[in-house]
mmCIF file of C-alpha atoms and ligand atoms in Angstrom:
data_model
loop_
_atom_site.group_PDB
_atom_site.id
_atom_site.type_symbol
_atom_site.label_atom_id
_atom_site.label_comp_id
_atom_site.label_asym_id
_atom_site.label_seq_id
_atom_site.Cartn_x
_atom_site.Cartn_y
_atom_site.Cartn_z
ATOM 1 C CA MET A 6 -14.788 -17.976 -9.451
ATOM 2 C CA THR A 7 -11.645 -20.042 -9.072
ATOM 3 C CA VAL A 8 -8.152 -18.581 -8.910
ATOM 4 C CA ALA A 9 -7.449 -19.946 -12.410
ATOM 5 C CA ALA A 10 -10.619 -18.441 -13.880
ATOM 6 C CA ALA A 11 -9.880 -15.076 -12.294
ATOM 7 C CA SER A 12 -6.402 -15.096 -13.792
ATOM 8 C CA VAL A 13 -7.893 -15.649 -17.253
ATOM 9 C CA ALA A 14 -10.180 -12.682 -16.602
ATOM 10 C CA GLY A 15 -7.071 -10.676 -15.695
ATOM 11 C CA GLY A 16 -8.450 -9.333 -12.443
ATOM 12 C CA GLY A 17 -11.549 -8.030 -14.175
ATOM 13 C CA GLY A 18 -9.608 -5.006 -15.376
ATOM 14 C CA CYS A 19 -8.090 -4.081 -12.025
ATOM 15 C CA ARG A 20 -4.545 -2.930 -12.752
ATOM 16 C CA HIS A 21 -3.798 -1.157 -9.499
ATOM 17 C CA LEU A 22 -5.099 -2.549 -6.233
ATOM 18 C CA ALA A 23 -4.380 -0.763 -2.965
ATOM 19 C CA ILE A 24 -4.819 -2.730 0.244
ATOM 20 C CA ILE A 25 -5.418 -1.581 3.820
ATOM 21 C CA MET A 26 -3.955 -4.620 5.575
ATOM 22 C CA ASP A 27 -5.973 -4.657 8.787
ATOM 23 C CA GLY A 28 -6.815 -7.167 11.516
ATOM 24 C CA ASN A 29 -3.424 -8.438 12.677
ATOM 25 C CA GLY A 30 -4.163 -7.530 16.292
ATOM 26 C CA ARG A 31 -7.566 -9.220 16.273
ATOM 27 C CA TRP A 32 -6.067 -12.328 14.648
ATOM 28 C CA ALA A 33 -3.583 -12.584 17.516
ATOM 29 C CA GLN A 34 -6.153 -11.728 20.171
ATOM 30 C CA GLY A 35 -8.421 -14.508 18.919
ATOM 31 C CA ARG A 36 -5.584 -16.955 19.541
ATOM 32 C CA ARG A 37 -4.520 -15.426 22.862
ATOM 33 C CA LEU A 38 -1.186 -14.549 21.262
ATOM 34 C CA PRO A 39 0.782 -11.288 21.541
ATOM 35 C CA ARG A 40 0.027 -8.715 18.818
ATOM 36 C CA ILE A 41 3.442 -9.278 17.232
ATOM 37 C CA ALA A 42 2.360 -12.831 16.357
ATOM 38 C CA GLY A 43 -0.432 -11.298 14.276
ATOM 39 C CA HIS A 44 1.962 -8.886 12.593
ATOM 40 C CA ARG A 45 4.334 -11.777 11.834
ATOM 41 C CA GLU A 46 1.520 -13.752 10.199
ATOM 42 C CA GLY A 47 0.603 -10.570 8.363
ATOM 43 C CA VAL A 48 4.026 -10.642 6.710
ATOM 44 C CA GLN A 49 3.274 -14.177 5.470
ATOM 45 C CA ALA A 50 0.051 -12.846 3.943
ATOM 46 C CA VAL A 51 2.088 -10.133 2.161
ATOM 47 C CA ARG A 52 4.304 -12.871 0.690
ATOM 48 C CA ARG A 53 1.281 -14.834 -0.558
ATOM 49 C CA VAL A 54 -0.433 -11.814 -2.080
ATOM 50 C CA VAL A 55 2.705 -10.527 -3.816
ATOM 51 C CA GLU A 56 3.195 -13.975 -5.322
ATOM 52 C CA ALA A 57 -0.420 -14.265 -6.520
ATOM 53 C CA ALA A 58 -0.858 -10.690 -7.786
ATOM 54 C CA PRO A 59 0.797 -10.866 -11.234
ATOM 55 C CA GLY A 60 -1.117 -14.034 -12.179
ATOM 56 C CA LEU A 61 -4.365 -12.212 -11.379
ATOM 57 C CA GLY A 62 -3.618 -9.404 -13.805
ATOM 58 C CA LEU A 63 -2.399 -6.777 -11.337
ATOM 59 C CA ASP A 64 0.360 -4.380 -12.461
ATOM 60 C CA VAL A 65 0.525 -2.379 -9.233
ATOM 61 C CA LEU A 66 -0.034 -3.439 -5.640
ATOM 62 C CA THR A 67 0.055 -0.688 -3.018
ATOM 63 C CA LEU A 68 0.143 -1.934 0.569
ATOM 64 C CA TYR A 69 -0.627 0.249 3.596
ATOM 65 C CA ALA A 70 2.008 -1.002 6.003
ATOM 66 C CA PHE A 71 2.396 1.849 8.511
ATOM 67 C CA SER A 72 0.322 5.010 8.753
ATOM 68 C CA SER A 73 1.450 8.406 9.982
ATOM 69 C CA GLU A 74 -1.068 7.839 12.808
ATOM 70 C CA ASN A 75 0.371 4.451 13.809
ATOM 71 C CA TRP A 76 3.043 6.282 15.865
ATOM 72 C CA LYS A 77 0.279 6.621 18.471
ATOM 73 C CA ARG A 78 0.688 2.914 19.272
ATOM 74 C CA PRO A 79 2.860 1.745 22.192
ATOM 75 C CA ALA A 80 6.588 2.078 21.461
ATOM 76 C CA ASP A 81 7.201 -1.676 21.623
ATOM 77 C CA GLU A 82 4.571 -2.360 18.949
ATOM 78 C CA VAL A 83 5.989 0.372 16.706
ATOM 79 C CA SER A 84 9.437 -1.132 17.140
ATOM 80 C CA ASP A 85 8.098 -4.642 16.356
ATOM 81 C CA LEU A 86 6.505 -3.325 13.154
ATOM 82 C CA MET A 87 9.738 -1.591 12.067
ATOM 83 C CA GLY A 88 11.686 -4.768 12.842
ATOM 84 C CA LEU A 89 9.326 -6.857 10.714
ATOM 85 C CA LEU A 90 9.605 -4.371 7.847
ATOM 86 C CA ARG A 91 13.394 -4.558 8.025
ATOM 87 C CA HIS A 92 13.262 -8.360 8.169
ATOM 88 C CA TYR A 93 10.837 -8.578 5.222
ATOM 89 C CA VAL A 94 12.973 -6.388 2.953
ATOM 90 C CA GLN A 95 16.234 -8.086 3.971
ATOM 91 C CA HIS A 96 14.888 -11.593 3.450
ATOM 92 C CA GLU A 97 12.593 -11.090 0.464
ATOM 93 C CA LEU A 98 14.630 -8.699 -1.671
ATOM 94 C CA ASP A 99 16.447 -11.384 -3.696
ATOM 95 C CA THR A 100 13.227 -13.314 -4.336
ATOM 96 C CA LEU A 101 11.365 -10.146 -5.313
ATOM 97 C CA HIS A 102 14.195 -9.163 -7.637
ATOM 98 C CA ARG A 103 14.321 -12.623 -9.224
ATOM 99 C CA ASN A 104 10.576 -12.405 -9.839
ATOM 100 C CA GLY A 105 10.935 -9.064 -11.624
ATOM 101 C CA VAL A 106 9.183 -7.071 -8.886
ATOM 102 C CA ARG A 107 9.930 -3.350 -8.717
ATOM 103 C CA LEU A 108 9.762 -2.101 -5.134
ATOM 104 C CA ASP A 109 9.192 1.499 -4.062
ATOM 105 C CA PHE A 110 7.691 3.459 -1.176
ATOM 106 C CA ILE A 111 5.248 6.296 -0.566
ATOM 107 C CA GLY A 112 4.772 8.385 2.545
ATOM 108 C CA ASP A 113 7.325 10.169 4.688
ATOM 109 C CA TRP A 114 9.521 7.029 4.820
ATOM 110 C CA GLN A 115 12.731 9.061 4.604
ATOM 111 C CA ALA A 116 11.981 10.126 8.208
ATOM 112 C CA LEU A 117 12.343 6.537 9.486
ATOM 113 C CA LYS A 118 15.569 5.386 11.191
ATOM 114 C CA PRO A 119 18.593 6.089 8.931
ATOM 115 C CA ASP A 120 19.680 2.433 8.639
ATOM 116 C CA LEU A 121 16.143 1.424 7.620
ATOM 117 C CA VAL A 122 15.999 4.274 5.098
ATOM 118 C CA ARG A 123 19.293 3.044 3.600
ATOM 119 C CA LEU A 124 17.922 -0.508 3.325
ATOM 120 C CA LEU A 125 14.760 0.749 1.613
ATOM 121 C CA GLU A 126 16.812 2.860 -0.806
ATOM 122 C CA THR A 127 18.973 -0.161 -1.615
ATOM 123 C CA ALA A 128 15.868 -2.261 -2.321
ATOM 124 C CA ARG A 129 14.362 0.464 -4.498
ATOM 125 C CA ASP A 130 17.573 0.986 -6.458
ATOM 126 C CA LYS A 131 18.267 -2.726 -6.952
ATOM 127 C CA THR A 132 14.802 -3.360 -8.419
ATOM 128 C CA ARG A 133 14.478 -0.095 -10.365
ATOM 129 C CA ALA A 134 14.838 -1.681 -13.831
ATOM 130 C CA ASN A 135 12.420 -4.560 -13.162
ATOM 131 C CA THR A 136 9.341 -4.664 -15.358
ATOM 132 C CA GLY A 137 7.067 -7.044 -13.424
ATOM 133 C CA LEU A 138 4.726 -6.220 -10.559
ATOM 134 C CA ARG A 139 5.203 -2.751 -9.084
ATOM 135 C CA LEU A 140 5.023 -3.225 -5.331
ATOM 136 C CA VAL A 141 4.533 0.021 -3.433
ATOM 137 C CA MET A 142 4.633 0.081 0.340
ATOM 138 C CA ALA A 143 3.008 2.994 2.149
ATOM 139 C CA LEU A 144 5.292 3.702 5.111
ATOM 140 C CA ASN A 145 4.750 6.516 7.581
ATOM 141 C CA TYR A 146 2.045 7.395 5.069
ATOM 142 C CA GLY A 147 -0.980 9.638 5.468
ATOM 143 C CA GLY A 148 -3.095 10.949 2.595
ATOM 144 C CA GLN A 149 -3.526 14.384 4.166
ATOM 145 C CA GLY A 150 0.221 14.755 4.744
ATOM 146 C CA GLU A 151 0.905 13.715 1.152
ATOM 147 C CA ILE A 152 -1.526 16.355 -0.180
ATOM 148 C CA VAL A 153 0.034 18.993 2.095
ATOM 149 C CA ARG A 154 3.516 18.139 0.739
ATOM 150 C CA ALA A 155 2.212 18.458 -2.833
ATOM 151 C CA ALA A 156 0.573 21.805 -1.951
ATOM 152 C CA LYS A 157 3.859 23.011 -0.443
ATOM 153 C CA ALA A 158 5.687 22.086 -3.655
ATOM 154 C CA LEU A 159 3.194 24.137 -5.685
ATOM 155 C CA ALA A 160 3.454 27.028 -3.230
ATOM 156 C CA ALA A 161 7.249 26.979 -3.509
ATOM 157 C CA GLU A 162 6.992 27.123 -7.299
ATOM 158 C CA ALA A 163 4.553 30.023 -7.058
ATOM 159 C CA VAL A 164 6.938 31.890 -4.759
ATOM 160 C CA ALA A 165 9.834 31.163 -7.146
ATOM 161 C CA GLY A 166 7.704 32.638 -9.923
ATOM 162 C CA THR A 167 7.714 29.483 -12.080
ATOM 163 C CA LEU A 168 3.938 29.180 -11.910
ATOM 164 C CA SER A 169 1.010 31.456 -11.247
ATOM 165 C CA PRO A 170 -1.441 30.327 -8.495
ATOM 166 C CA ASP A 171 -4.348 30.970 -10.876
ATOM 167 C CA ASP A 172 -2.959 28.357 -13.265
ATOM 168 C CA ILE A 173 -2.921 25.520 -10.701
ATOM 169 C CA THR A 174 -4.964 22.517 -11.861
ATOM 170 C CA SER A 175 -5.842 19.213 -10.222
ATOM 171 C CA GLU A 176 -3.472 17.497 -12.679
ATOM 172 C CA MET A 177 -0.633 19.680 -11.383
ATOM 173 C CA LEU A 178 -1.357 18.795 -7.774
ATOM 174 C CA GLU A 179 -1.716 15.123 -8.667
ATOM 175 C CA ALA A 180 1.674 15.201 -10.404
ATOM 176 C CA ARG A 181 3.256 16.259 -7.113
ATOM 177 C CA LEU A 182 1.804 13.447 -5.021
ATOM 178 C CA ASP A 183 4.116 10.618 -3.942
ATOM 179 C CA THR A 184 2.269 8.176 -6.207
ATOM 180 C CA ALA A 185 3.225 10.203 -9.288
ATOM 181 C CA LYS A 186 6.892 9.991 -8.364
ATOM 182 C CA VAL A 187 7.404 6.283 -7.637
ATOM 183 C CA CYS A 188 7.906 3.405 -10.062
ATOM 184 C CA GLY A 189 7.802 5.747 -13.036
ATOM 185 C CA GLY A 190 4.436 7.183 -11.919
ATOM 186 C CA LEU A 191 1.512 5.029 -10.829
ATOM 187 C CA PRO A 192 -1.927 4.867 -12.403
ATOM 188 C CA LEU A 193 -4.695 5.760 -9.921
ATOM 189 C CA PRO A 194 -5.887 2.763 -7.886
ATOM 190 C CA ASP A 195 -8.832 0.973 -9.490
ATOM 191 C CA ALA A 196 -9.825 -0.445 -6.133
ATOM 192 C CA VAL A 197 -9.072 -0.087 -2.440
ATOM 193 C CA LEU A 198 -9.489 -3.276 -0.428
ATOM 194 C CA ARG A 199 -9.754 -3.315 3.355
ATOM 195 C CA THR A 200 -9.575 -6.524 5.357
ATOM 196 C CA SER A 201 -11.108 -7.235 8.772
ATOM 197 C CA GLY A 202 -14.458 -5.600 8.026
ATOM 198 C CA GLU A 203 -13.669 -1.991 8.979
ATOM 199 C CA LEU A 204 -15.442 0.560 6.777
ATOM 200 C CA ARG A 205 -13.064 3.509 6.701
ATOM 201 C CA LEU A 206 -10.117 4.843 4.721
ATOM 202 C CA SER A 207 -7.913 5.713 7.729
ATOM 203 C CA ASN A 208 -6.127 8.454 5.766
ATOM 204 C CA PHE A 209 -5.139 6.143 2.882
ATOM 205 C CA LEU A 210 -4.814 7.512 -0.694
ATOM 206 C CA LEU A 211 -7.440 10.207 -0.065
ATOM 207 C CA TRP A 212 -6.853 11.979 -3.356
ATOM 208 C CA GLN A 213 -6.112 8.945 -5.503
ATOM 209 C CA ALA A 214 -9.120 6.913 -4.326
ATOM 210 C CA ALA A 215 -11.637 9.498 -5.576
ATOM 211 C CA TYR A 216 -13.185 6.971 -7.979
ATOM 212 C CA ALA A 217 -11.687 3.723 -6.709
ATOM 213 C CA GLU A 218 -14.055 0.854 -6.018
ATOM 214 C CA PHE A 219 -14.136 0.070 -2.310
ATOM 215 C CA LEU A 220 -13.801 -3.650 -1.561
ATOM 216 C CA VAL A 221 -14.237 -5.047 1.937
ATOM 217 C CA THR A 222 -13.806 -8.468 3.389
ATOM 218 C CA ASP A 223 -14.253 -9.728 6.941
ATOM 219 C CA THR A 224 -11.142 -11.874 6.529
ATOM 220 C CA LEU A 225 -8.404 -10.755 8.903
ATOM 221 C CA TRP A 226 -5.198 -9.824 7.086
ATOM 222 C CA PRO A 227 -3.114 -12.760 8.439
ATOM 223 C CA ASP A 228 -5.696 -15.157 6.914
ATOM 224 C CA PHE A 229 -5.626 -13.433 3.510
ATOM 225 C CA ASP A 230 -4.238 -15.400 0.553
ATOM 226 C CA GLY A 231 -4.297 -15.759 -3.235
ATOM 227 C CA ALA A 232 -7.824 -17.193 -3.232
ATOM 228 C CA ALA A 233 -9.099 -14.276 -1.132
ATOM 229 C CA LEU A 234 -7.371 -11.890 -3.538
ATOM 230 C CA ALA A 235 -9.015 -13.617 -6.515
ATOM 231 C CA ALA A 236 -12.399 -13.335 -4.784
ATOM 232 C CA ALA A 237 -11.883 -9.608 -4.180
ATOM 233 C CA LEU A 238 -10.941 -9.061 -7.832
ATOM 234 C CA ASP A 239 -13.993 -11.034 -8.878
ATOM 235 C CA ASP A 240 -16.098 -8.640 -6.753
ATOM 236 C CA PHE A 241 -14.353 -5.735 -8.539
ATOM 237 C CA SER A 242 -15.077 -7.203 -11.984
ATOM 238 C CA ARG A 243 -18.833 -7.047 -11.251
ATOM 239 C CA ARG A 244 -18.830 -3.360 -10.381
ATOM 240 C CA GLU A 245 -20.173 -0.830 -12.829
ATOM 241 C CA ARG A 246 -17.836 2.153 -12.819
ATOM 242 C CA ARG A 247 -19.351 5.455 -13.888
ATOM 243 C CA PHE A 248 -16.911 8.226 -12.966
ATOM 244 C CA GLY A 249 -19.833 10.604 -12.700
ATOM 245 C CA GLY A 250 -21.144 9.838 -16.171
ATOM 246 C CA ARG A 251 -24.105 7.652 -17.086
HETATM 247 C C1 IPE B 12 -2.886 -3.917 10.835
HETATM 248 O O1 IPE B 12 -3.353 -4.628 11.921
HETATM 249 C C2 IPE B 12 -1.413 -3.615 10.944
HETATM 250 C C3 IPE B 12 -1.102 -2.190 11.081
HETATM 251 C C4 IPE B 12 -1.964 -1.231 11.234
HETATM 252 C C5 IPE B 12 0.288 -1.837 11.055
HETATM 253 P P1 IPE B 12 -3.790 -3.941 13.291
HETATM 254 O O2 IPE B 12 -2.628 -3.970 14.217
HETATM 255 O O3 IPE B 12 -4.389 -2.617 13.050
HETATM 256 O O4 IPE B 12 -4.885 -4.983 13.771
HETATM 257 P P2 IPE B 12 -6.238 -4.669 14.545
HETATM 258 O O5 IPE B 12 -6.977 -3.648 13.767
HETATM 259 O O6 IPE B 12 -5.850 -4.192 15.910
HETATM 260 O O7 IPE B 12 -6.943 -5.996 14.585
HETATM 261 C C1 IPE B 13 -4.771 1.430 8.917
HETATM 262 O O1 IPE B 13 -5.093 0.550 9.931
HETATM 263 C C2 IPE B 13 -3.277 1.526 8.764
HETATM 264 C C3 IPE B 13 -2.600 0.347 8.214
HETATM 265 C C4 IPE B 13 -3.192 -0.746 7.811
HETATM 266 C C5 IPE B 13 -1.173 0.451 8.107
HETATM 267 P P1 IPE B 13 -5.346 1.026 11.430
HETATM 268 O O2 IPE B 13 -5.693 -0.205 12.193
HETATM 269 O O3 IPE B 13 -4.187 1.816 11.910
HETATM 270 O O4 IPE B 13 -6.585 1.992 11.271
HETATM 271 P P2 IPE B 13 -7.650 2.498 12.355
HETATM 272 O O5 IPE B 13 -6.875 3.090 13.484
HETATM 273 O O6 IPE B 13 -8.430 1.304 12.778
HETATM 274 O O7 IPE B 13 -8.499 3.480 11.607
HETATM 275 MG MG1 MG B 14 -6.307 -1.996 12.750
#
């Protein structure tokens, strides 16, 4: 299917796509370049995908940019990644705002460096009233940590006496996840896409992906573009979703 045809199909009903942007290191390695070159090209892929997403029918794009496990990487790579994040937000904010994009973040991003946190808050606040694509970046994000924070919130309410533990439902836990609190509350992801051929979730949206379609492509993230996004959404549109029914 062409990009134009996919846009007519409106992404085959995919409203919320979550992407595990993987393969930057291998892209660089294949070119005998330092890993940061792959991360830099990865930022270009983010630009392309954010631009193409609304025309393909997506309302929400959640991008896994830095996991709570990525701190295990060498300090210079972590610092390169934080620098690129800062650069992306500083340089893209006006364009995103002009295009009606609403930007927000999930994960323990408030624990990042204070100046970066301030920049992210500024970006979130500036774009808060925008009604176009909701762009959610997962930063210092881990699905298990997010569920633990939601469980702690419920526990605190139980201790305060505002709810009884016996009354806790999955809806109540879900309402306390980061994804329920950003951009006016996100719908669950319809699909999770991982680039570079790896077949694992790596602690991404563990709760929310319960019934998401899993899409994989061998394309390395720095090579990803609007056409690759359209192809992934075409794959999604052919899936039969059952949610346990028949
Ligand atoms: C994804 O690319 C970027 C982040 C995880 C931040 P990688 O750096 O994981 O690339 P590979 O997996 O080593 O190729
Ligand atoms: C997942 O990729 C995290 C992000 C894309 C930010 P990783 O490259 O860190 O995942 P693993 O280590 O291969 O599972
Ligand atoms: Mg990787």
